[in-house]
Coordinates of N, CA and C in Angstrom, one line a residue:
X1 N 0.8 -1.2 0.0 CA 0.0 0.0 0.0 C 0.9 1.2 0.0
X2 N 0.8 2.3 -0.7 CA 1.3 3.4 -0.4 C 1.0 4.2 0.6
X3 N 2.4 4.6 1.0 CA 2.2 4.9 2.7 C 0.9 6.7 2.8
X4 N 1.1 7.3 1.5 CA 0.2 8.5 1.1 C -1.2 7.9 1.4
X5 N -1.7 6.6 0.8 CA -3.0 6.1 1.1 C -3.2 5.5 3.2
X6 N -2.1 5.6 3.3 CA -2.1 4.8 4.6 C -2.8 5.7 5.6
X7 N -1.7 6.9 5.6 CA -2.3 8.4 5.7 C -3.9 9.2 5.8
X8 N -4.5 8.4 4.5 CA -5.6 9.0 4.2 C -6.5 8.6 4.9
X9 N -6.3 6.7 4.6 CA -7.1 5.8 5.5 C -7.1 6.6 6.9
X10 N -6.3 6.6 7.8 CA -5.8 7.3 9.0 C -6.7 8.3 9.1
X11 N -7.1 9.4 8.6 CA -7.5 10.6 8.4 C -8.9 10.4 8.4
X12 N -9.3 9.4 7.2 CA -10.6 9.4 7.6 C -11.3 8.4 8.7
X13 N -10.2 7.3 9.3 CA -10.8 6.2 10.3 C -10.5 7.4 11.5
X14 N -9.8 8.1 11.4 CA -9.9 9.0 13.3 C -10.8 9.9 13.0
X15 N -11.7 10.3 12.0 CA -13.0 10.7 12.0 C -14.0 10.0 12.7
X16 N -14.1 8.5 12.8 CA -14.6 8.1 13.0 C -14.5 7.2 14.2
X17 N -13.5 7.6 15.2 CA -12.6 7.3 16.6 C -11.7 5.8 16.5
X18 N -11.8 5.9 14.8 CA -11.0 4.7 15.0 C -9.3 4.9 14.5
X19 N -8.3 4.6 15.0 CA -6.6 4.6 14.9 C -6.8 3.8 13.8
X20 N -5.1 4.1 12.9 CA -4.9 3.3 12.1 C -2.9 2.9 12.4
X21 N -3.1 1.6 12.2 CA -1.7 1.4 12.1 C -1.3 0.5 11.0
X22 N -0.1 0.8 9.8 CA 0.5 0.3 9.2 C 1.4 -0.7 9.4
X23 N 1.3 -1.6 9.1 CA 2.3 -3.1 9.5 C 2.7 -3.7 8.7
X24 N 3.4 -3.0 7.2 CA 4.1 -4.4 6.6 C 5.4 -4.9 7.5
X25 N 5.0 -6.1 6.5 CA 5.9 -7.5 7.4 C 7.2 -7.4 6.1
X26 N 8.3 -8.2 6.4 CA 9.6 -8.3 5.7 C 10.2 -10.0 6.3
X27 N 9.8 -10.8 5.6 CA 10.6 -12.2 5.7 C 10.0 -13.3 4.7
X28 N 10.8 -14.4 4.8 CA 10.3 -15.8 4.3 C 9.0 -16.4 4.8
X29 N 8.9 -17.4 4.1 CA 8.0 -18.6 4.3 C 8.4 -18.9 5.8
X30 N 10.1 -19.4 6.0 CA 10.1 -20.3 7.0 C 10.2 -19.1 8.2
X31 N 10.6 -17.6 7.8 CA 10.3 -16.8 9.5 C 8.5 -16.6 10.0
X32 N 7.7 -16.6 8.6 CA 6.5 -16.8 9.1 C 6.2 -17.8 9.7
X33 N 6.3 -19.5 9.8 CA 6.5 -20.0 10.3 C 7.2 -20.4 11.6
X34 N 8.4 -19.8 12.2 CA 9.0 -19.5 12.8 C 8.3 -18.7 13.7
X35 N 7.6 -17.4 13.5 CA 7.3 -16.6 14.2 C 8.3 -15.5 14.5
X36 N 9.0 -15.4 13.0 CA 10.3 -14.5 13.4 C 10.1 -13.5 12.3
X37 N 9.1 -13.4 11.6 CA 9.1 -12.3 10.4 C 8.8 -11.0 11.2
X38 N 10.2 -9.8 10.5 CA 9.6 -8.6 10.5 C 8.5 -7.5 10.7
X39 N 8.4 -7.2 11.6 CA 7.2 -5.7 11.3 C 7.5 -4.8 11.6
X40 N 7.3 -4.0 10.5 CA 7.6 -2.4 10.9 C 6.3 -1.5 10.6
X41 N 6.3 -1.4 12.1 CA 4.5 -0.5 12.5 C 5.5 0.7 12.3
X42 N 4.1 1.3 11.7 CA 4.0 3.1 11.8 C 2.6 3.4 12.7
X43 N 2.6 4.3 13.3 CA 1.3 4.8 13.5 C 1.5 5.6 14.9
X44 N 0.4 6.2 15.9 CA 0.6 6.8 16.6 C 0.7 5.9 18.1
X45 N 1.8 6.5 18.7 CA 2.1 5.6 20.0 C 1.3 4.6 20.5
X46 N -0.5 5.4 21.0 CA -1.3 4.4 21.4 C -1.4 3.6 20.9
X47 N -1.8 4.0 19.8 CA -3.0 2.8 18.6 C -1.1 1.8 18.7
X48 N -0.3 2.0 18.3 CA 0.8 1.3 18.0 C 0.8 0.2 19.2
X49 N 0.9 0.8 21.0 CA 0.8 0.1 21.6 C -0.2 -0.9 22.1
X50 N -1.5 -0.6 21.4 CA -2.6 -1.4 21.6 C -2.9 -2.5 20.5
X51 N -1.8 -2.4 19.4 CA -1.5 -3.8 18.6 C -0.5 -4.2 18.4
X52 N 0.5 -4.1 19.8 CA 1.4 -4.6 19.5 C 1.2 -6.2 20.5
X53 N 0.3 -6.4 21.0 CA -0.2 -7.8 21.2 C -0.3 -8.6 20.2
X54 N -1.2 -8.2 18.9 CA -1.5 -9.1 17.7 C -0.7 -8.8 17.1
X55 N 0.5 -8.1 16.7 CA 1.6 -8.2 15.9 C 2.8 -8.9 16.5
X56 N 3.1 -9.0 18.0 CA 4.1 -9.7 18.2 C 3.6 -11.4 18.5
X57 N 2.3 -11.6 18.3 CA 1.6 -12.9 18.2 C 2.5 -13.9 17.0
X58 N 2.6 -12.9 16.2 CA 3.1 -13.7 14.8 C 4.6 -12.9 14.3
X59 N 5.0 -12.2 15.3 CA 6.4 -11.1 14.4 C 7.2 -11.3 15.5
X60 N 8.3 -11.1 15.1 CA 9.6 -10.9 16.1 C 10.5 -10.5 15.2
X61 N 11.2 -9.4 15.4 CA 10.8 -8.2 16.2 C 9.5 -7.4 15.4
X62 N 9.1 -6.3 16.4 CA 7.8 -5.6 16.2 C 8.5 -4.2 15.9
X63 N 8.9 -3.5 15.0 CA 9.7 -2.2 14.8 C 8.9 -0.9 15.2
X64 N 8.6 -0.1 15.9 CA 7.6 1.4 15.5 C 8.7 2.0 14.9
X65 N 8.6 2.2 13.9 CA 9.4 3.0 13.1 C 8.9 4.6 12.6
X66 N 7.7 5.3 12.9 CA 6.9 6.4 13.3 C 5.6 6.8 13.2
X67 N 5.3 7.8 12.2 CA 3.7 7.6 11.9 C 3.2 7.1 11.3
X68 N 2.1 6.9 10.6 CA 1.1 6.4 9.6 C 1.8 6.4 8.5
X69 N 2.0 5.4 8.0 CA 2.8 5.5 6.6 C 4.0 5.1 6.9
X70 N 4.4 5.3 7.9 CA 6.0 5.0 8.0 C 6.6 3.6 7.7
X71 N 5.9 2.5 8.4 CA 6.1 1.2 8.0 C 6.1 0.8 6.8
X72 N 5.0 1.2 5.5 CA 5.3 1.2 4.0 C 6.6 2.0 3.6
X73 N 7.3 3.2 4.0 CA 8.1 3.7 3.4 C 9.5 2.9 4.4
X74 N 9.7 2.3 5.4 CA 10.4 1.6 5.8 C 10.5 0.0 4.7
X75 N 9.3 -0.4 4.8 CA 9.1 -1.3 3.5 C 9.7 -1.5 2.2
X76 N 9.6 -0.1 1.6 CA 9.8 -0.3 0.8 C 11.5 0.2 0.2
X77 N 12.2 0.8 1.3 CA 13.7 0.6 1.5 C 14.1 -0.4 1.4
X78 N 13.6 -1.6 2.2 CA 14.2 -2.2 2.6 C 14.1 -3.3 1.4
X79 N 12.8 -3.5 0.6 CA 12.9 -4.1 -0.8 C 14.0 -3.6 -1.8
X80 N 13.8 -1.9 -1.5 CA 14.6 -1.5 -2.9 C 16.1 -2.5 -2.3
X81 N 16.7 -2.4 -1.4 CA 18.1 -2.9 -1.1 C 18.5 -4.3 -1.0
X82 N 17.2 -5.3 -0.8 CA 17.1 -6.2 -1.3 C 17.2 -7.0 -3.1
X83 N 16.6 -5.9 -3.5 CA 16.5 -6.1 -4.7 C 17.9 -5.6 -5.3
X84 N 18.6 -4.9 -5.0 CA 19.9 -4.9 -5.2 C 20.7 -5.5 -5.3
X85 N 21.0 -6.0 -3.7 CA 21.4 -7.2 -3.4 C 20.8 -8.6 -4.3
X86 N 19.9 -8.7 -4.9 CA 19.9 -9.6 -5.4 C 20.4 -9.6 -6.8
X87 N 20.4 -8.3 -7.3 CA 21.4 -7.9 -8.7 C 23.0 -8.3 -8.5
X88 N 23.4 -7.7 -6.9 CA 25.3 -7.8 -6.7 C 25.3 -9.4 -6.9
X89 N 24.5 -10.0 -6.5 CA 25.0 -11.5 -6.4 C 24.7 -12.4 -7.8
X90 N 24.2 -12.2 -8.8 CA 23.6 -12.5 -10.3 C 24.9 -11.7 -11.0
X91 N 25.2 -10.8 -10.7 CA 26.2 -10.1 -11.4 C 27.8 -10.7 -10.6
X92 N 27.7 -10.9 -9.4 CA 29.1 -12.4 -8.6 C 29.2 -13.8 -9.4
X93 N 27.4 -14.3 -9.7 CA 27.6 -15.5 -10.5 C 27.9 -14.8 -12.1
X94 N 28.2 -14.0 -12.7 CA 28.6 -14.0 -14.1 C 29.9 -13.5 -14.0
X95 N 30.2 -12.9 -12.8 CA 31.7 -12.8 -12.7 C 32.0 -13.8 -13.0
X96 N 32.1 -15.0 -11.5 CA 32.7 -16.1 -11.7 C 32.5 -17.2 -12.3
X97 N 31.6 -16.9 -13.6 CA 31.5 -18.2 -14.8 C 32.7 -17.5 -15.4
X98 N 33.1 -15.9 -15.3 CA 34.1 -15.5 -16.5 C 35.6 -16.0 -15.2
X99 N 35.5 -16.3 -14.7 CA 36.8 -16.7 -13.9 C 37.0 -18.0 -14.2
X100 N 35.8 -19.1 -14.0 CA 35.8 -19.9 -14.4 C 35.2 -20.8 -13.2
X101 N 34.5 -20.4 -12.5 CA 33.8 -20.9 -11.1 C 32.6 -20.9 -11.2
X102 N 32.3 -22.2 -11.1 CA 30.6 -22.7 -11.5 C 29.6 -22.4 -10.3
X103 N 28.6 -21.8 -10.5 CA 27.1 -21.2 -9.9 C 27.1 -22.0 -8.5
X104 N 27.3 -23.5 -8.4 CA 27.1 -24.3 -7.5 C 28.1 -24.1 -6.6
X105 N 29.3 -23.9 -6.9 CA 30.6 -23.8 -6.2 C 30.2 -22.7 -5.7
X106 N 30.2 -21.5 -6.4 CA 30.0 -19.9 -5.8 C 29.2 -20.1 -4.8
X107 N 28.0 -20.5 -5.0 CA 26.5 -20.7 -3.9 C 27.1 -21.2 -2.3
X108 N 27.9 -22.2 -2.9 CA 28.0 -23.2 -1.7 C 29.4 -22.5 -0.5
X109 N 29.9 -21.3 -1.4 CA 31.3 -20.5 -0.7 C 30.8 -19.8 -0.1
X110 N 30.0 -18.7 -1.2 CA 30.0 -17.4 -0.4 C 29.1 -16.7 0.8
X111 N 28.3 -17.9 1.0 CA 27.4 -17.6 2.4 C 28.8 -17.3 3.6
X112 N 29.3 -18.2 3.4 CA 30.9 -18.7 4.9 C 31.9 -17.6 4.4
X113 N 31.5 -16.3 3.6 CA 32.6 -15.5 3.6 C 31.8 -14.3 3.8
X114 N 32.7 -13.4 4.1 CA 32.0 -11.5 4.0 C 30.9 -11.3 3.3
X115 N 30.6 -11.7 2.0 CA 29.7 -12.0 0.9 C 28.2 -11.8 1.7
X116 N 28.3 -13.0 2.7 CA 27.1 -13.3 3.2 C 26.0 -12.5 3.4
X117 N 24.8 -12.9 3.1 CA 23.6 -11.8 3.5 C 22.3 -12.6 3.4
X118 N 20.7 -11.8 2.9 CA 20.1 -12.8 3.1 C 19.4 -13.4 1.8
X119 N 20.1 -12.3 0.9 CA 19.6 -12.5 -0.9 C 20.6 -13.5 -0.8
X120 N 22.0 -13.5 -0.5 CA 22.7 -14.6 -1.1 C 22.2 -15.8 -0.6
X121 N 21.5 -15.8 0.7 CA 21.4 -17.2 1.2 C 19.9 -17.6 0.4
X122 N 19.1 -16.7 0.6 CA 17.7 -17.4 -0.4 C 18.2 -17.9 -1.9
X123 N 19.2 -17.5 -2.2 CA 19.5 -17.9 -3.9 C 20.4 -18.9 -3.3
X124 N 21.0 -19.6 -2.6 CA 22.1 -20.6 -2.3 C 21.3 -21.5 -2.3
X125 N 19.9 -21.3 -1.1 CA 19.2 -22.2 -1.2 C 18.4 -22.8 -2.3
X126 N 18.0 -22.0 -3.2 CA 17.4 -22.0 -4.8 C 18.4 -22.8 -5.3
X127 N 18.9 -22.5 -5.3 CA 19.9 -22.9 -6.4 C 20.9 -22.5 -7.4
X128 N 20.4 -21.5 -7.7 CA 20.6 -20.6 -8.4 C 19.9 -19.0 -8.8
X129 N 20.9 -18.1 -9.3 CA 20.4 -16.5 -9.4 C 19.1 -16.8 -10.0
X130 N 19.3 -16.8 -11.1 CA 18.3 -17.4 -11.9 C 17.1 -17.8 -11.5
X131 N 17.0 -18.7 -11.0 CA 15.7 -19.5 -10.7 C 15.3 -18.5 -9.3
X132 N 16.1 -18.0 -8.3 CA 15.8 -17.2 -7.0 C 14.7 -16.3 -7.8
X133 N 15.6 -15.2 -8.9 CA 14.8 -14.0 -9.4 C 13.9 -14.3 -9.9
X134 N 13.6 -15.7 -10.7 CA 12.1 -16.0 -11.5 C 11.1 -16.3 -10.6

């Protein structure tokens, strides 16, 4: 959702004495699972502290990151630099096909060096850049 609509919703639900709080989530399959996926609440203190029971039900950690909107514009940082990160590492495997180091080799190194992060480990576990991005 754009955090401008988040805003609005906001504007017109405290017309109507109701709070609004923003909560995109940021993780996998298995942190959902886990009970370890990301949230980054926006919204105002109350309303934030009066759902942070149903957000830390299913999240760990629970972020307030500020007001209404804030958690979509936290959001969506944190994709853009993901999605980077998944360019540096697609552009590591065509490095090292030109060196001469095959996809599977790379995958299986670069988590256990500085390299490491969490785009490279979702694509290690894939398999490959390739098949991660599709």
């Amino acid at each position: 959702m754009h955090p401008d609509t988040c805003r609005e919703i906001a504007e017109k639900a405290a017309a109507q004495g109701v709070s609004v709080v923003d909560a995109p989530v940021s993780g996998g399959q298995q942190d959902i699972a886990a009970g370890t996926v990301t949230v980054f609440d926006g919204g105002d203190d109350d309303a934030v502290a009066r759902a942070r029971e149903v957000l830390t039900s299913y999240a760990d950690p629970v972020l307030h990151v500020g007001p209404v909107g804030a958690g979509q514009r936290v959001k969506l940082v944190n994709n853009a630099l993901f999605a980077a990160q998944i360019g540096a590492v697609a552009e590591g495997v065509r490095l090292g096909d030109r060196l001469g180091i095959d996809e599977a080799t790379l995958l299986t190194a670069l988590p256990h060096g500085s390299a490491a992060s969490r785009a490279l480990g979702g694509i290690a576990a894939t398999g490959s850049a390739d098949a991660f991005i599709a």
